Coordinates of C-alpha atoms in Angstrom, one line a residue:
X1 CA 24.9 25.7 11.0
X2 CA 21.5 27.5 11.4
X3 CA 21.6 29.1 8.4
X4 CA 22.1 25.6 6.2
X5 CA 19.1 24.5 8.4
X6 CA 17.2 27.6 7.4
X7 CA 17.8 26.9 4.1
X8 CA 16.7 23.0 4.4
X9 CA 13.3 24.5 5.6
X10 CA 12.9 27.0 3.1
X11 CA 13.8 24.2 0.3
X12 CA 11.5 21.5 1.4
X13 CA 8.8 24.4 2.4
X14 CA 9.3 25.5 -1.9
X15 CA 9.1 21.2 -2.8
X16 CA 6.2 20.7 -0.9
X17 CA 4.1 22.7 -2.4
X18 CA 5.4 21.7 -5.7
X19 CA 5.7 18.3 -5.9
X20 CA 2.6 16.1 -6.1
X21 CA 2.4 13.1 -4.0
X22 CA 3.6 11.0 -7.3
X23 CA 6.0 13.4 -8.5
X24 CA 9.1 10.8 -7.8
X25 CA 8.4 7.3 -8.6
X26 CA 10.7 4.2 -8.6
X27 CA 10.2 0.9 -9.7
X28 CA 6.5 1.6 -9.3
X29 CA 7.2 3.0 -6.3
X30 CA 6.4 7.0 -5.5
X31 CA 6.3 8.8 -2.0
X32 CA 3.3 10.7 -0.1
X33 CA 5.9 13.2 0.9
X34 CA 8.9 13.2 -1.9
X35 CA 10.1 16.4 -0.5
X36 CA 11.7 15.1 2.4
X37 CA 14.0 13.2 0.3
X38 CA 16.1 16.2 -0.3
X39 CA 17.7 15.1 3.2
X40 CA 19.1 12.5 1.3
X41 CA 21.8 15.2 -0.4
X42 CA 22.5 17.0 3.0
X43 CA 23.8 13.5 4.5
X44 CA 27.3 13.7 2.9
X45 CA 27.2 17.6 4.2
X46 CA 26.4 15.9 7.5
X47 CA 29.3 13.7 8.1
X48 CA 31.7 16.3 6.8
X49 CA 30.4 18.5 9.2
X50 CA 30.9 15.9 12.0
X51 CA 34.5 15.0 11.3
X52 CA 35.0 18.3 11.5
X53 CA 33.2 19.6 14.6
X54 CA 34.4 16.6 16.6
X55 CA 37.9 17.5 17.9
X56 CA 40.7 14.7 18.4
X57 CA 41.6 14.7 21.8
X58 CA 44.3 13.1 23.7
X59 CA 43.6 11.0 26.9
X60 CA 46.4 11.5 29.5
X61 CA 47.3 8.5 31.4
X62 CA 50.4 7.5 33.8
X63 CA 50.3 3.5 33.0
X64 CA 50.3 2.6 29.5
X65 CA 50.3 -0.9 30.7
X66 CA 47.2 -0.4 32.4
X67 CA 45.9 1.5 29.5
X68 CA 46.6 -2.0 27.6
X69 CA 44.3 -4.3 29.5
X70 CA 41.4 -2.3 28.5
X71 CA 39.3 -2.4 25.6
X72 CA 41.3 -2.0 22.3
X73 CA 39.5 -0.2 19.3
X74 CA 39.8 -1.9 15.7
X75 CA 40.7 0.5 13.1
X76 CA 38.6 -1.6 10.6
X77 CA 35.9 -2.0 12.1
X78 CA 35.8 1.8 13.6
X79 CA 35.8 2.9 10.2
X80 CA 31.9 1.5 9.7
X81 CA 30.6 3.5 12.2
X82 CA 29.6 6.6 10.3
X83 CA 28.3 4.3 7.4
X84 CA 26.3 2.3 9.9
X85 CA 24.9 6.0 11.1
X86 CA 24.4 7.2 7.2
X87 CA 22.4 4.3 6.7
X88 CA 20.5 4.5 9.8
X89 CA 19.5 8.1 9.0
X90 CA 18.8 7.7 5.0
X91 CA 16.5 4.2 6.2
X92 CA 14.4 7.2 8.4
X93 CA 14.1 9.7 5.9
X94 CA 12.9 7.2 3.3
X95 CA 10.4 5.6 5.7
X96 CA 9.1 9.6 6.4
X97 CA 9.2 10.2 3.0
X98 CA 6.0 7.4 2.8
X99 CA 7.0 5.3 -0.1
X100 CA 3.6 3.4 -1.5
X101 CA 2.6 1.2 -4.8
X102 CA -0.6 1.7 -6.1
X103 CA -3.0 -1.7 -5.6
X104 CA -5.8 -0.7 -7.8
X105 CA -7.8 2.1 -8.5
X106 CA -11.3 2.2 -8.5
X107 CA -14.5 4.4 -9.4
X108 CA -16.4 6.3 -6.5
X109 CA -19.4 7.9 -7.8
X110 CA -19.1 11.7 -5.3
X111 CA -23.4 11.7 -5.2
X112 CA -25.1 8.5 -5.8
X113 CA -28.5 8.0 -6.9
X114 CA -31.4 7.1 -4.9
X115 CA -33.4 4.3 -6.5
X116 CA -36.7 2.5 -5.3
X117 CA -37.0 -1.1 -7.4
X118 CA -41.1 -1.4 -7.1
X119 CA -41.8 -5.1 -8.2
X120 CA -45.5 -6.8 -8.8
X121 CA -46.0 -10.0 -6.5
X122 CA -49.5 -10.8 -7.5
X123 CA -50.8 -13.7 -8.9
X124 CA -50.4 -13.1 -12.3
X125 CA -46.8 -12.4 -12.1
X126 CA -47.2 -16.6 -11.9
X127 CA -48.1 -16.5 -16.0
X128 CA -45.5 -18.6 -17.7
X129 CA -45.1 -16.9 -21.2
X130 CA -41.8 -16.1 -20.5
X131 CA -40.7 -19.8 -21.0
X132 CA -39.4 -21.6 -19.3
X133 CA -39.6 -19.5 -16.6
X134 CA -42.6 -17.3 -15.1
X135 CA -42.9 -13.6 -14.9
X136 CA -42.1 -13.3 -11.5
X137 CA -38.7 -15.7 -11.7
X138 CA -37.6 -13.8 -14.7
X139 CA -38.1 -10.3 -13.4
X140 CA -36.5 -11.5 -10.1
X141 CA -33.6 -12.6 -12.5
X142 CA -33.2 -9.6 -14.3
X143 CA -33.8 -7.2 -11.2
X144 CA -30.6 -8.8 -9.8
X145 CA -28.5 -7.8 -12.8
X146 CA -29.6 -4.1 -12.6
X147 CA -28.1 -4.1 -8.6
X148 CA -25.1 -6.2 -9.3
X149 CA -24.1 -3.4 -11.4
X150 CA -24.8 -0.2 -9.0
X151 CA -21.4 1.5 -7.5
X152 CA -22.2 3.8 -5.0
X153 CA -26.5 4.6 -5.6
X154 CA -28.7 3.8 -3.2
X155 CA -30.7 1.3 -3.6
X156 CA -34.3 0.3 -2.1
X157 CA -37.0 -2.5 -2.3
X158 CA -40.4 -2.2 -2.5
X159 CA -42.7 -5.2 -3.1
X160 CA -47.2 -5.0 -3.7
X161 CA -50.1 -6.3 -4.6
X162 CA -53.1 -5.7 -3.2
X163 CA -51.0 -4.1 -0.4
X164 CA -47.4 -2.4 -0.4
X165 CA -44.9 -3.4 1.8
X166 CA -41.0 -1.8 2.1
X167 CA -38.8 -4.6 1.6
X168 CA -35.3 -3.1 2.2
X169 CA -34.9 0.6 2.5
X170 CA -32.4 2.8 0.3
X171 CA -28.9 1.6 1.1
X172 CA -25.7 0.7 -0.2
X173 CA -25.7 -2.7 0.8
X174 CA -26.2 -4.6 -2.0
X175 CA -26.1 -8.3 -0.7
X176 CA -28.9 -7.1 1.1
X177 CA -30.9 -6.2 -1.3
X178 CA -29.9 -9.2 -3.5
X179 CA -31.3 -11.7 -0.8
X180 CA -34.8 -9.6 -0.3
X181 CA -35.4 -9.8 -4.2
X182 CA -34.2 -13.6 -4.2
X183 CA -37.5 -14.2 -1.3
X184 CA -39.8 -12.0 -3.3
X185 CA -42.7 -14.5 -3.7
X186 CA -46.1 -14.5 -5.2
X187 CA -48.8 -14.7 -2.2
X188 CA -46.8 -13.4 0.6
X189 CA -49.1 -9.6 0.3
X190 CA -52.7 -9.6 -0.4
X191 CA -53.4 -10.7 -4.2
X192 CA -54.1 -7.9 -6.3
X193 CA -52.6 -5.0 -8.0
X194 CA -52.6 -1.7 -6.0
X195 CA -50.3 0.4 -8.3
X196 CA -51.3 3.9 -6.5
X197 CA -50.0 2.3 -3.4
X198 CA -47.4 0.9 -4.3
X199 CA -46.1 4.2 -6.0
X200 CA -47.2 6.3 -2.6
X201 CA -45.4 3.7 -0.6
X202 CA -41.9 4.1 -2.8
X203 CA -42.0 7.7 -2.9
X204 CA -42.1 7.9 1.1
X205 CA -39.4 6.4 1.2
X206 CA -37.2 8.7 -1.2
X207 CA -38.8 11.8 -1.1
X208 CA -36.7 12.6 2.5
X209 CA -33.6 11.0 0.7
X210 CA -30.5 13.4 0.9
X211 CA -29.4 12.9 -3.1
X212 CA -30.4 15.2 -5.7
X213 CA -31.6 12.0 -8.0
X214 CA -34.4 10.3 -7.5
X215 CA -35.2 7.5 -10.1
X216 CA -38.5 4.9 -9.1
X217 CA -38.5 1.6 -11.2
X218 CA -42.0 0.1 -11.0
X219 CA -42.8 -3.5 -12.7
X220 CA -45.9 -4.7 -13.1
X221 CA -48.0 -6.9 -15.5
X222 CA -51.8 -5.8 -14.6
X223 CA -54.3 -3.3 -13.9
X224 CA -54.1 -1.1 -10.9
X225 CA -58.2 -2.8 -9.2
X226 CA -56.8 -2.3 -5.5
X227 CA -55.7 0.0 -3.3
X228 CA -57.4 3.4 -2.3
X229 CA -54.8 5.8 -3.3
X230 CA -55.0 6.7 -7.5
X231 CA -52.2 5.8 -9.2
X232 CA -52.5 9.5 -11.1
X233 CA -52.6 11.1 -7.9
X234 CA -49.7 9.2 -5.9
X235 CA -47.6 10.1 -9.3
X236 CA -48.3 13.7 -9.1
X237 CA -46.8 13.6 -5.4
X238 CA -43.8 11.7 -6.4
X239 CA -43.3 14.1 -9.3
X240 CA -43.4 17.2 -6.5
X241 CA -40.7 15.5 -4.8
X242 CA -38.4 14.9 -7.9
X243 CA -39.0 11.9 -8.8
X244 CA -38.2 10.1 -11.6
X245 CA -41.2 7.1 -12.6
X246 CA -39.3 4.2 -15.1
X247 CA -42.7 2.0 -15.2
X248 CA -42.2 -1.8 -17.2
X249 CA -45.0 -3.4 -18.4
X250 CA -44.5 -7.1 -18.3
X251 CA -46.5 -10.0 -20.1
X252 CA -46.5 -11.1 -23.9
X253 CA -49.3 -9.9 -26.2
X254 CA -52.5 -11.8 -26.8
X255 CA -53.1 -14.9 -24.3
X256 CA -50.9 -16.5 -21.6
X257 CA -51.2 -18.8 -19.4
X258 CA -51.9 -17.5 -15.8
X259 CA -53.0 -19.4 -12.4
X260 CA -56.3 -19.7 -11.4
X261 CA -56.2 -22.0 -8.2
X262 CA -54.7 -24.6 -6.9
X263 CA -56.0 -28.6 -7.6
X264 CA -54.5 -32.3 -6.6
X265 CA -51.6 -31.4 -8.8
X266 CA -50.8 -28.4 -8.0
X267 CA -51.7 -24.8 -9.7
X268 CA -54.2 -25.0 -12.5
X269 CA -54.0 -22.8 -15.0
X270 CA -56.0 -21.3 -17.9
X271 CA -55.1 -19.1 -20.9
X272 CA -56.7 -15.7 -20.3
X273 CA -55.6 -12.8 -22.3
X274 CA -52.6 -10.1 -21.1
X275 CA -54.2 -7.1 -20.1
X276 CA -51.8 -4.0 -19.1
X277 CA -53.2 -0.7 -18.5
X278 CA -50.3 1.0 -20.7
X279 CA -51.8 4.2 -21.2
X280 CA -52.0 4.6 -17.2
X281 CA -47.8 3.5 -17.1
X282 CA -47.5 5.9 -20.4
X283 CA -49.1 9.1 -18.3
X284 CA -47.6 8.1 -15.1
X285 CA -44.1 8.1 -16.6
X286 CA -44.3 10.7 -18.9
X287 CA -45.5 13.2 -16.2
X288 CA -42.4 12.6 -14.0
X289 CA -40.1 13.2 -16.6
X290 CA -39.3 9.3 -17.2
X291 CA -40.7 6.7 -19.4
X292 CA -42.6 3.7 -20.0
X293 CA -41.3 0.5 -21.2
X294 CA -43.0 -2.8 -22.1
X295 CA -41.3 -6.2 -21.8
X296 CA -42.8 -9.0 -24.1
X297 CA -39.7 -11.6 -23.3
X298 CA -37.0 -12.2 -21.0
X299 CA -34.4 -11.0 -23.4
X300 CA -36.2 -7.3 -23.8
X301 CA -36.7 -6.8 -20.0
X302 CA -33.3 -6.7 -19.9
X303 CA -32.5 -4.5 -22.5
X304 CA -34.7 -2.3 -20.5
X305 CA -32.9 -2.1 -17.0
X306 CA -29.7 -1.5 -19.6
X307 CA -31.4 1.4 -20.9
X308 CA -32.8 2.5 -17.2
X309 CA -28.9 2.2 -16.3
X310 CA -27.9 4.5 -19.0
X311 CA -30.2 7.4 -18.4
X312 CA -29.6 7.6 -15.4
X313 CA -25.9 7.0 -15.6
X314 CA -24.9 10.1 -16.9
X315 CA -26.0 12.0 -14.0
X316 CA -23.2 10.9 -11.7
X317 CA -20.2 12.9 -11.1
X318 CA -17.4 10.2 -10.4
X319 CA -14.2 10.6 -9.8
X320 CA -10.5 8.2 -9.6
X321 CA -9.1 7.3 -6.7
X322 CA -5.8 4.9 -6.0
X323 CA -5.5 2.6 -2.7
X324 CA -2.1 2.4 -1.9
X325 CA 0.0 -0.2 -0.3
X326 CA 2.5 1.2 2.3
X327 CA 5.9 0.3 1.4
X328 CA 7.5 2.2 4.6
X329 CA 8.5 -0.9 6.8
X330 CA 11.5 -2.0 5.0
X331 CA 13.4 1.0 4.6
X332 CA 13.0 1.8 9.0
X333 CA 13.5 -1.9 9.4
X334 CA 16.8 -0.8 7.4
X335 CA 17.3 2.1 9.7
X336 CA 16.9 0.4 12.6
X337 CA 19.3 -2.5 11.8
X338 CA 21.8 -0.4 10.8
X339 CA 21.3 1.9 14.2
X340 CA 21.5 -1.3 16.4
X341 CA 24.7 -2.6 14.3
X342 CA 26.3 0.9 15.1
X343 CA 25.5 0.3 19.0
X344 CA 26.1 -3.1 19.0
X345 CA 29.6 -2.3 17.6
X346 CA 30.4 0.3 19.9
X347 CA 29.8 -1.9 22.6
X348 CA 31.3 -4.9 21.7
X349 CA 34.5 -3.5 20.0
X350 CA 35.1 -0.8 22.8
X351 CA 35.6 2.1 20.7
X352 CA 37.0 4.9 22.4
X353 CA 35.5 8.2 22.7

């Protein structure tokens, strides 16, 4: 007998290390540890073995008709008994063997990238050429989009003016992030447009993050006329650190409409003409290895986070993971009902030993 164990070690030592995880699959189904399903085939070896090793003994006794009041064994049913303990013991070995269907799969990027989303609050981002919405409600819009479709990068929120101010720092928490750029308003920082500061602000924030990628995605429709860091300057620091400057000019060409102050009716407005410093988003771009976009309509800011996403896109190592569903329960609730049939029958029947 030890050698026949020996040799049930030495096969499922062989399988194990052979046998993937969804080597054997049935119906959908396939087993974290297929090897031990071997002990399947040693089950009929099992209860030949047992009829064998268990002697038939005689039980010596002086009164038959005392012997006759006791409990009397039923052939039939005595005859279930090593079924009932097959059944028990192939229910446990199925259960260890981990049976599992796969629920989905899904894509889990293995480094993530670490982006800052730098969006213009001033005043003009209140210019409604981008009918029939304003600047501010459409970049809000299309801002959304570009986190809706992250996976795994880390994502941060930086919102200026005339000042900078960290809205969310990088995480993974999206909904988070989604409900800061929904409250991004026009007036809640000084008015202004203090690009160099808001650049300085975004790069502290991802210059001590632990990814390799850093990507900053600054939106803006004006000229950087506050703030005492220079724009130049605070992109030559980012671009120390590694990162990555995607700067969007935003506005139509020629005039627009932008808000001047407030009256009886509300904001008054007066067409004044779009002016974008686009050779200062060109430089700062260019020099940390990213690019400049400009975004006359709804329609082709878009098209710009799309093209943002696929740069930087590439750069992720993903790989494919299933999430199982244990399937386990049934076959030990199986064991276990055919263990407690064998007792129960023992019990009530009487069988003899």
């Amino acid at each position: 007998m030890t050698r026949i164990f020996d040799w049930v070690r030495d096969v499922l030592s062989e399988f194990s290390g052979s046998l993937s995880p969804d080597a054997w699959s049935i119906f959908g189904i396939n087993f974290a540890h297929p090897a031990l399903l071997l002990l399947l085939l040693l089950l009929p070896l099992w209860s030949w073995w047992r009829r064998r090793a268990t002697p038939q003994r005689a039980i010596p006794f002086s009164r038959a008709a005392v012997l006759g009041l006791g409990p009397q064994p039923s052939l039939a049913w005595v005859r279930w008994l090593p079924w009932l303990r097959s059944l028990a013991l192939a229910g446990f070995i199925v259960a260890a063997a981990q049976p599992r269907s796969g629920a989905r799969a899904e894509r889990v990027s293995s480094e993530g990238i670490d982006i800052a989303l730098v969006v213009d609050i001033s005043s003009s981002m209140l210019a409604e050429d981008f009918q029939p919405q304003n600047r501010i409600e459409v970049a809000k819009e299309k801002v959304k989009r570009f986190v809706v479709g992250r996976k795994s990068d880390r994502v941060g929120l930086v919102a200026f003016s005339g000042e900078a101010l960290t809205q969310v720092p990088l995480t993974t928490d999206y909904p988070v992030v989604l409900t800061a750029i929904d409250n991004l308003q026009v007036g809640q920082l000084e008015d202004g447009t203090a690009i160099g500061t808001a650049i300085a602000t975004a790069a502290n924030r991802l210059r001590t993050a632990p990814g390799r990628s850093r990507v900053m995605v600054l939106l803006t429709d004006g000229e950087n006329n506050r703030g005492a860091i220079d724009p130049r300057t605070a992109a030559q620091a980012a671009g120390a650190f590694g990162i990555r400057i995607y700067a969007i000019g935003v506005g139509s060409e020629g005039m627009a409409a932008v808000p001047v102050g407030r009256g009886l009716f509300g904001l008054r407005y007066e067409n004044r003409p779009v002016k974008i410093d686009e050779a200062l988003l060109t430089e700062i771009s260019t020099n940390t290895g990213g690019r400049y976009f400009r975004a006359k309509d709804a329609q082709a800011l878009q098209s710009i986070y799309e093209q943002i996403d696929a740069l930087e896109r590439s750069i992720v190592e993903a790989r494919a993971y299933i999430r199982y569903t244990e399937r386990f329960r049934w076959p030990l609730l199986l064991g276990l009902a055919a263990l407690l049939g064998e007792l129960a029958l023992r019990a009530r029947r009487g069988v003899l030993p």
